[in-house]
Coordinates of C-alpha atoms in Angstrom, one line a residue:
X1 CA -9.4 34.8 39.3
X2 CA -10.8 33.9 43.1
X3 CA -10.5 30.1 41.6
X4 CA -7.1 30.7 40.3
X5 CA -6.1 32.4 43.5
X6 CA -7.8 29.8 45.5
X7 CA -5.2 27.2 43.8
X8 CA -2.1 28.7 44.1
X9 CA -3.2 29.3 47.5
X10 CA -3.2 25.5 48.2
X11 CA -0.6 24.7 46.3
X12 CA 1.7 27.2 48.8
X13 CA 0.3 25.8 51.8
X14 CA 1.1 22.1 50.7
X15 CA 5.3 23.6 49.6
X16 CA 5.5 25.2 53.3
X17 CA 4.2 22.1 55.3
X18 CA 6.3 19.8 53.2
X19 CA 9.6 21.9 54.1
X20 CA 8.2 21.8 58.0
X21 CA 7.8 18.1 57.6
X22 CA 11.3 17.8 56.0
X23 CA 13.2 19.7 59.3
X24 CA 11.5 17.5 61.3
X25 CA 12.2 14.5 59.6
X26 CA 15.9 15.3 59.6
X27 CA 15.6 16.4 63.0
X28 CA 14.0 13.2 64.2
X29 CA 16.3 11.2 62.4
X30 CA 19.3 12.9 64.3
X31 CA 18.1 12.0 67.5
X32 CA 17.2 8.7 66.8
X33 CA 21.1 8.3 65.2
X34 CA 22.3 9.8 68.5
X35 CA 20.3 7.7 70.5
X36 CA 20.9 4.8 68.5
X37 CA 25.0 5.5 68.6
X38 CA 24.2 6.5 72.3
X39 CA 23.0 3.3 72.9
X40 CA 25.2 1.2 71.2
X41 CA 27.8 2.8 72.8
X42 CA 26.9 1.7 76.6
X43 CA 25.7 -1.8 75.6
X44 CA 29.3 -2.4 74.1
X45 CA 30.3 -1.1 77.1
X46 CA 28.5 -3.3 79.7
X47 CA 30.2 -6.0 77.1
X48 CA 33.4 -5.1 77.7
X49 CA 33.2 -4.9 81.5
X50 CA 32.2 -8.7 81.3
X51 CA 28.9 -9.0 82.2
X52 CA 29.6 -12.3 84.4
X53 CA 32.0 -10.5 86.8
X54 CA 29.7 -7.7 86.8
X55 CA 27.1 -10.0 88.3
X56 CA 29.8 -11.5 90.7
X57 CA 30.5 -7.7 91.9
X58 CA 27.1 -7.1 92.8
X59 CA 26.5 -10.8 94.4
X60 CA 29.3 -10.0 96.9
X61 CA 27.4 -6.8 97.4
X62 CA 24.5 -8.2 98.3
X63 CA 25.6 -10.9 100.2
X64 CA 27.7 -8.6 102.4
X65 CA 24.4 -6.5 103.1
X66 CA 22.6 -9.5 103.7
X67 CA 24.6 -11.2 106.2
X68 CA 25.3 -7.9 108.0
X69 CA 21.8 -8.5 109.7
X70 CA 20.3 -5.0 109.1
X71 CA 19.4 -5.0 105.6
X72 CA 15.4 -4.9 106.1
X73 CA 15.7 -1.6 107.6
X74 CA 17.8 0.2 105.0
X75 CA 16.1 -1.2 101.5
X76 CA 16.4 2.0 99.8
X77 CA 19.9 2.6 101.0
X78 CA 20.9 -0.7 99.4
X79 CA 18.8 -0.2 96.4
X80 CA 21.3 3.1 95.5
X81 CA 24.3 1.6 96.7
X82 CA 24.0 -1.6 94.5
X83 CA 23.4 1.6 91.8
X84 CA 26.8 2.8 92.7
X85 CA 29.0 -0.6 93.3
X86 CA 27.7 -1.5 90.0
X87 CA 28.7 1.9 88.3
X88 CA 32.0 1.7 89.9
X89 CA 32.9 -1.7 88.6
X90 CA 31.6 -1.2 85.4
X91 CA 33.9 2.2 85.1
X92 CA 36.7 -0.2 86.5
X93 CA 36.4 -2.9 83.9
X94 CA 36.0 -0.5 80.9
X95 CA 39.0 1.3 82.3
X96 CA 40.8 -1.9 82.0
X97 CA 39.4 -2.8 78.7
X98 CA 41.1 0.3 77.4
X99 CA 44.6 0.2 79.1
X100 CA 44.5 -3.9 78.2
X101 CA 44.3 -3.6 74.3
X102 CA 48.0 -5.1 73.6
X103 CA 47.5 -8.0 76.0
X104 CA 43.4 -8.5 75.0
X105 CA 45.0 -8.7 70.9
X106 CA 47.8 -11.0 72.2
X107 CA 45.4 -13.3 73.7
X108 CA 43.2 -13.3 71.1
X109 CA 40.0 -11.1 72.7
X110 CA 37.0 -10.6 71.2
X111 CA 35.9 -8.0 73.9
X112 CA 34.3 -4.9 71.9
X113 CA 37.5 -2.6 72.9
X114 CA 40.2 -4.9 71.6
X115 CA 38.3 -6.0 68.7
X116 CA 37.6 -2.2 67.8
X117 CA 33.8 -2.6 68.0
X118 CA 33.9 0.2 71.0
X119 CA 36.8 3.1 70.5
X120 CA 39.0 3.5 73.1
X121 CA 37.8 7.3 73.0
X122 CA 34.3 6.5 73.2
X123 CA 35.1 3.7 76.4
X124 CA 37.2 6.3 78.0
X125 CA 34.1 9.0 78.0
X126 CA 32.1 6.2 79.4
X127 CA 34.2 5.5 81.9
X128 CA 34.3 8.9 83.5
X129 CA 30.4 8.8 83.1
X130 CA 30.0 5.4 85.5
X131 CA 32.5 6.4 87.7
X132 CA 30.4 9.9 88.1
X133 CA 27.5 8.1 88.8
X134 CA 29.0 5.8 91.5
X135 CA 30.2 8.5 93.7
X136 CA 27.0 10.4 93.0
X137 CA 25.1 7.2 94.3
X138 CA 27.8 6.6 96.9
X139 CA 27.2 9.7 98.4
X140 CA 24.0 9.1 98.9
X141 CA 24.0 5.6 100.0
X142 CA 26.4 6.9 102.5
X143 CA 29.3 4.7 101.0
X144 CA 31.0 7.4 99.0
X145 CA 34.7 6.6 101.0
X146 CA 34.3 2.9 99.7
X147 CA 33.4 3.6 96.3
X148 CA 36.0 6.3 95.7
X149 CA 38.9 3.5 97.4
X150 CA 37.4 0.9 94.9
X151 CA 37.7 3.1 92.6
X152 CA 41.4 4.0 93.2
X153 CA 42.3 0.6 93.4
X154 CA 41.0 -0.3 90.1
X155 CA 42.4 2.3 88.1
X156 CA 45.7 1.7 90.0
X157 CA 45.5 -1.9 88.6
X158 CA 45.3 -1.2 84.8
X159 CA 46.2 3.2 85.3
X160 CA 50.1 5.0 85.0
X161 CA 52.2 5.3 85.9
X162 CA 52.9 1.9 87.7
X163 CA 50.0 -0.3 86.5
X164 CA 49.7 -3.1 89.4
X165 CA 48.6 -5.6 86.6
X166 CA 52.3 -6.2 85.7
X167 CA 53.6 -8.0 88.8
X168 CA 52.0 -10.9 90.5
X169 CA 52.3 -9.8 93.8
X170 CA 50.6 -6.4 93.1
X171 CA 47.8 -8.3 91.1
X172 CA 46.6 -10.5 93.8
X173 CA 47.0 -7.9 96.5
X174 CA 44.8 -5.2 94.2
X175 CA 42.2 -8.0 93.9
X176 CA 41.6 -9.5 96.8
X177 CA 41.1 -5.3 97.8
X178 CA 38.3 -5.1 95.4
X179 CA 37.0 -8.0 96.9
X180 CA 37.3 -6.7 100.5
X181 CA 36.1 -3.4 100.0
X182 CA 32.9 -5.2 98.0
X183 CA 31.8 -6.6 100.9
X184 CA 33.0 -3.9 103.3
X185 CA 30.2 -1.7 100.8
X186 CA 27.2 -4.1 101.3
X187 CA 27.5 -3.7 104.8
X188 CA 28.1 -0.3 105.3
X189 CA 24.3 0.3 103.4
X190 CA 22.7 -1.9 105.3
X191 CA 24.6 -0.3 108.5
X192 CA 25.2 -3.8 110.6
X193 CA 28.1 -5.9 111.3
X194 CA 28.3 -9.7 111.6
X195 CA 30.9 -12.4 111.7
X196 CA 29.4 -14.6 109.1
X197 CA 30.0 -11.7 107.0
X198 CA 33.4 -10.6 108.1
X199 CA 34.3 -14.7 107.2
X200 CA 32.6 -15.0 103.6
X201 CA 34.2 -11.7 103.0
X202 CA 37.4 -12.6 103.6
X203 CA 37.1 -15.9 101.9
X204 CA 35.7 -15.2 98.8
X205 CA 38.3 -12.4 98.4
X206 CA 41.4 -14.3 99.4
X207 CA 39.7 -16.6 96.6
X208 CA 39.3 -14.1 94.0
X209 CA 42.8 -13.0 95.1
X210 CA 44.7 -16.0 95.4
X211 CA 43.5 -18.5 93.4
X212 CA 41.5 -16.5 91.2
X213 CA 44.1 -13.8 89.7
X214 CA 46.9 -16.9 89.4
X215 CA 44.1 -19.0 87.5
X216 CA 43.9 -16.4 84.8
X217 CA 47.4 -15.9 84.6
X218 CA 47.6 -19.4 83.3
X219 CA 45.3 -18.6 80.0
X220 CA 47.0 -14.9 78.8
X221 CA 51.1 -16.1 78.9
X222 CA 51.3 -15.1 75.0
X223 CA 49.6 -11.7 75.6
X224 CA 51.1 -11.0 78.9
X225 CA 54.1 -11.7 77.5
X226 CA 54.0 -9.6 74.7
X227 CA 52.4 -6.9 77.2
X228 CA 55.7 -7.3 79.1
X229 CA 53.8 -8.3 82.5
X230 CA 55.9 -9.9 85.1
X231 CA 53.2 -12.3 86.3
X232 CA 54.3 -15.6 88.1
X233 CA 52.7 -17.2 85.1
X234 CA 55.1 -15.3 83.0
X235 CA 58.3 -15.6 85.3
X236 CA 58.0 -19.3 86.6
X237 CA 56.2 -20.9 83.8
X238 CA 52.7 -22.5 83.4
X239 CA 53.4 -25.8 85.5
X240 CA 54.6 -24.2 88.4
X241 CA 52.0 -21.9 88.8
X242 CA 49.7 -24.1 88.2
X243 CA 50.7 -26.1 91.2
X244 CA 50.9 -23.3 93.7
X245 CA 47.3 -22.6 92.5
X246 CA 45.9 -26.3 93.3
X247 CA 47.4 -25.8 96.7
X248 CA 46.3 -22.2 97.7
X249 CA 42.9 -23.2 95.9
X250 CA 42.4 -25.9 98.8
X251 CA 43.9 -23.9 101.5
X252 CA 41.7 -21.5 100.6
X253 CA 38.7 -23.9 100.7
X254 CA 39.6 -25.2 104.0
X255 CA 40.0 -22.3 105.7
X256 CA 37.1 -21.4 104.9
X257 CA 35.2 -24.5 106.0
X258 CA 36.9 -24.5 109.2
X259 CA 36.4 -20.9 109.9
X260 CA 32.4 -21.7 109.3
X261 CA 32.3 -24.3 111.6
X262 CA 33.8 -22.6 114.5
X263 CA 32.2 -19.2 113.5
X264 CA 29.7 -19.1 111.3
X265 CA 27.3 -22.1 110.7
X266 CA 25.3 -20.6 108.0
X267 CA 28.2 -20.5 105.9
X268 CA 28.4 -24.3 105.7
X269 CA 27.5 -25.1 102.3
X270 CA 28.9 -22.2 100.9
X271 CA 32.2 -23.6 102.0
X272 CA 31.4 -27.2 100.8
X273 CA 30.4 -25.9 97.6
X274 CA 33.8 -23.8 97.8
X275 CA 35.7 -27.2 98.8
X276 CA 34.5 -29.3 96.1
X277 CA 35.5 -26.7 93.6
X278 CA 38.8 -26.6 95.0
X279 CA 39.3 -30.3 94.2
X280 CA 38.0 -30.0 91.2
X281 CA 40.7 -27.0 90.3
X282 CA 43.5 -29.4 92.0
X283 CA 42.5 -31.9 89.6
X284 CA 42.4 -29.6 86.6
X285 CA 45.7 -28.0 87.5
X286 CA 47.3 -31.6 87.6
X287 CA 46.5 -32.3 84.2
X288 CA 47.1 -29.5 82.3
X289 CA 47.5 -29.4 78.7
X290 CA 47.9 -26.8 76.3
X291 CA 43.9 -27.4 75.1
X292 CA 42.9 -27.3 79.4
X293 CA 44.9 -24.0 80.3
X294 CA 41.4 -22.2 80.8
X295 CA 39.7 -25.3 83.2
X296 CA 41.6 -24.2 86.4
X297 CA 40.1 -21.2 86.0
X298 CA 36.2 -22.3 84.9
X299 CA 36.9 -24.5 88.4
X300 CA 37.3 -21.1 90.3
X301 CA 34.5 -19.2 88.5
X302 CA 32.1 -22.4 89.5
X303 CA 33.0 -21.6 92.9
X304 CA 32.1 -18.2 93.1
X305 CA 29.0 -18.4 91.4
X306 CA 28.4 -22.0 93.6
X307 CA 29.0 -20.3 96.8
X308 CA 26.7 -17.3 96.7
X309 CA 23.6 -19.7 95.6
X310 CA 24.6 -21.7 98.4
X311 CA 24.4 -18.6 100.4
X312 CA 21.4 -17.1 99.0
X313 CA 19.9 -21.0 99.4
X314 CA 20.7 -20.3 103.1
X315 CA 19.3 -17.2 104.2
X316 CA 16.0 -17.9 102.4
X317 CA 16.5 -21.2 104.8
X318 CA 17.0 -19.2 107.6
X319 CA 14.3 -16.5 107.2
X320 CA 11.5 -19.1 106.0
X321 CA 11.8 -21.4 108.3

């Protein structure tokens, strides 16, 4: 009997811990699911803000802080504020992914939103969740008024009722804002002020603003189009726009290196760098083709990304030596 007993005993014991084990099998499973869904959910988010801009976005931030001649003191202030500018633009570029979908298909897009990889419900919620978390960090890097206006201005761009994305004018202006107001971030963390930054600032946003937006324009006509966006690409025609973008490109440039002579010396070969990729756009713009619509605007992407090494080259110059 005690032997009997003794078995049935053990053979209880062995049923209950394999239920146990079952609940938390199924329970483990469900979190990793969420956390895998979770996850997969932000990385096809950081896709569709473009990951290339996103770095632009926080160069400009940086360089803004670094020219403004203070940033040694206020590291930690800089550290949460590049938390928030990056939030912010993130939120701003998802925001657009979602409002863009007609225009992204037209174009033929293979950005997670418009190829249906990332539903436009579950983008949405993640764009409320970065924008949350830049005026959380804002607020505590002390730039909560610049984040919020960023903010503004990029959902004004893509948002109802009058989306600026569907006229020219109202594109480049919205732009060359977010540009601004990048730079105007950087140095309100690091709390200093400096006309080398003012300069770049104002250069690399009338670039982003005026050469930049009417670059793009020339590689999304058909979506655009279909979109019904009144860019000048759409209104004037390819060519034309083209042409005006060769010649704002180098205006742009020159300005630029002129303005760093007078001003701003350290900003030399930032501008040189900017300069020779504003012939090299002139050049692409005067031969365009229906196979070279996107080279004017590879041309202005180089000189973004040119000018901030050249900048960064610079102040490691300047602080080494």
């Amino acid at each position: 009997m005690l032997h009997c007993f003794h078995r049935v005993s053990v053979k209880t014991g062995f049923t209950k811990m394999t239920h146990n084990d079952r609940r938390k099998s199924t329970f483990s499973v469900e979190v990793l699911n969420a956390t895998s869904a979770a996850g997969h959910t932000l990385a096809m988010g950081l896709l569709e803000s473009r990951p290339l801009v996103q770095v632009m976005f926080l160069s400009r931030f940086l360089a803004g802080a670094a020219l403004a001649g203070q940033a040694r003191a206020h590291l930690d202030a800089i550290a949460v504020g590049t938390v928030a500018w990056f939030s912010a633009a993130v939120a701003v570029y998802i925001f657009n992914g979602v409002m863009d979908v007609a225009e992204d298909r037209g174009n033929g897009s293979r950005r997670p939103v418009a190829s249906g990889r990332l539903p436009r419900s579950s983008a949405a919620v993640l764009t409320g969740g970065m924008a949350t978390l830049a005026l959380g960090a804002g607020a505590v890097a002390g730039i909560e008024v610049e984040v919020l206006v960023f903010l503004g201005l990029g959902f004004a761009y893509s948002g109802p009722p009058f989306p600026a994305k569907h006229q020219g004018v109202a594109t480049s202006a919205v732009v060359t804002g977010l540009g601004l107001l990048t730079f105007l971030g950087g140095m309100g963390v690091a709390q200093g002020f400096s006309t080398a930054a003012i300069v770049f600032g104002l250069i690399m946003s009338s670039w982003m603003g005026l050469v930049g937006a009417l670059a793009k324009d020339l590689t999304d006509v058909p979506g655009d189009t279909l979109a019904g966006r009144r860019t000048f690409a759409v209104r004037h025609g390819v060519n034309p726009v083209a042409r005006y973008t060769a010649v704002l490109a180098v205006g742009v440039a020159a300005t630029g290196l002129t303005a760093a002579t007078l001003a701003a010396p350290i900003l030399l070969p930032s501008m040189l760098v900017l300069t020779a990729a504003a012939s090299r756009l002139a050049r692409d713009c005067r031969s365009l083709t229906a196979d070279s619509l996107g080279h004017p605007y590879r041309s202005f992407m180089v000189g973004q990304y040119g000018a901030i090494v050249a900048l960064g080259i610079s102040l490691v110059c300047r602080n080494t030596f």
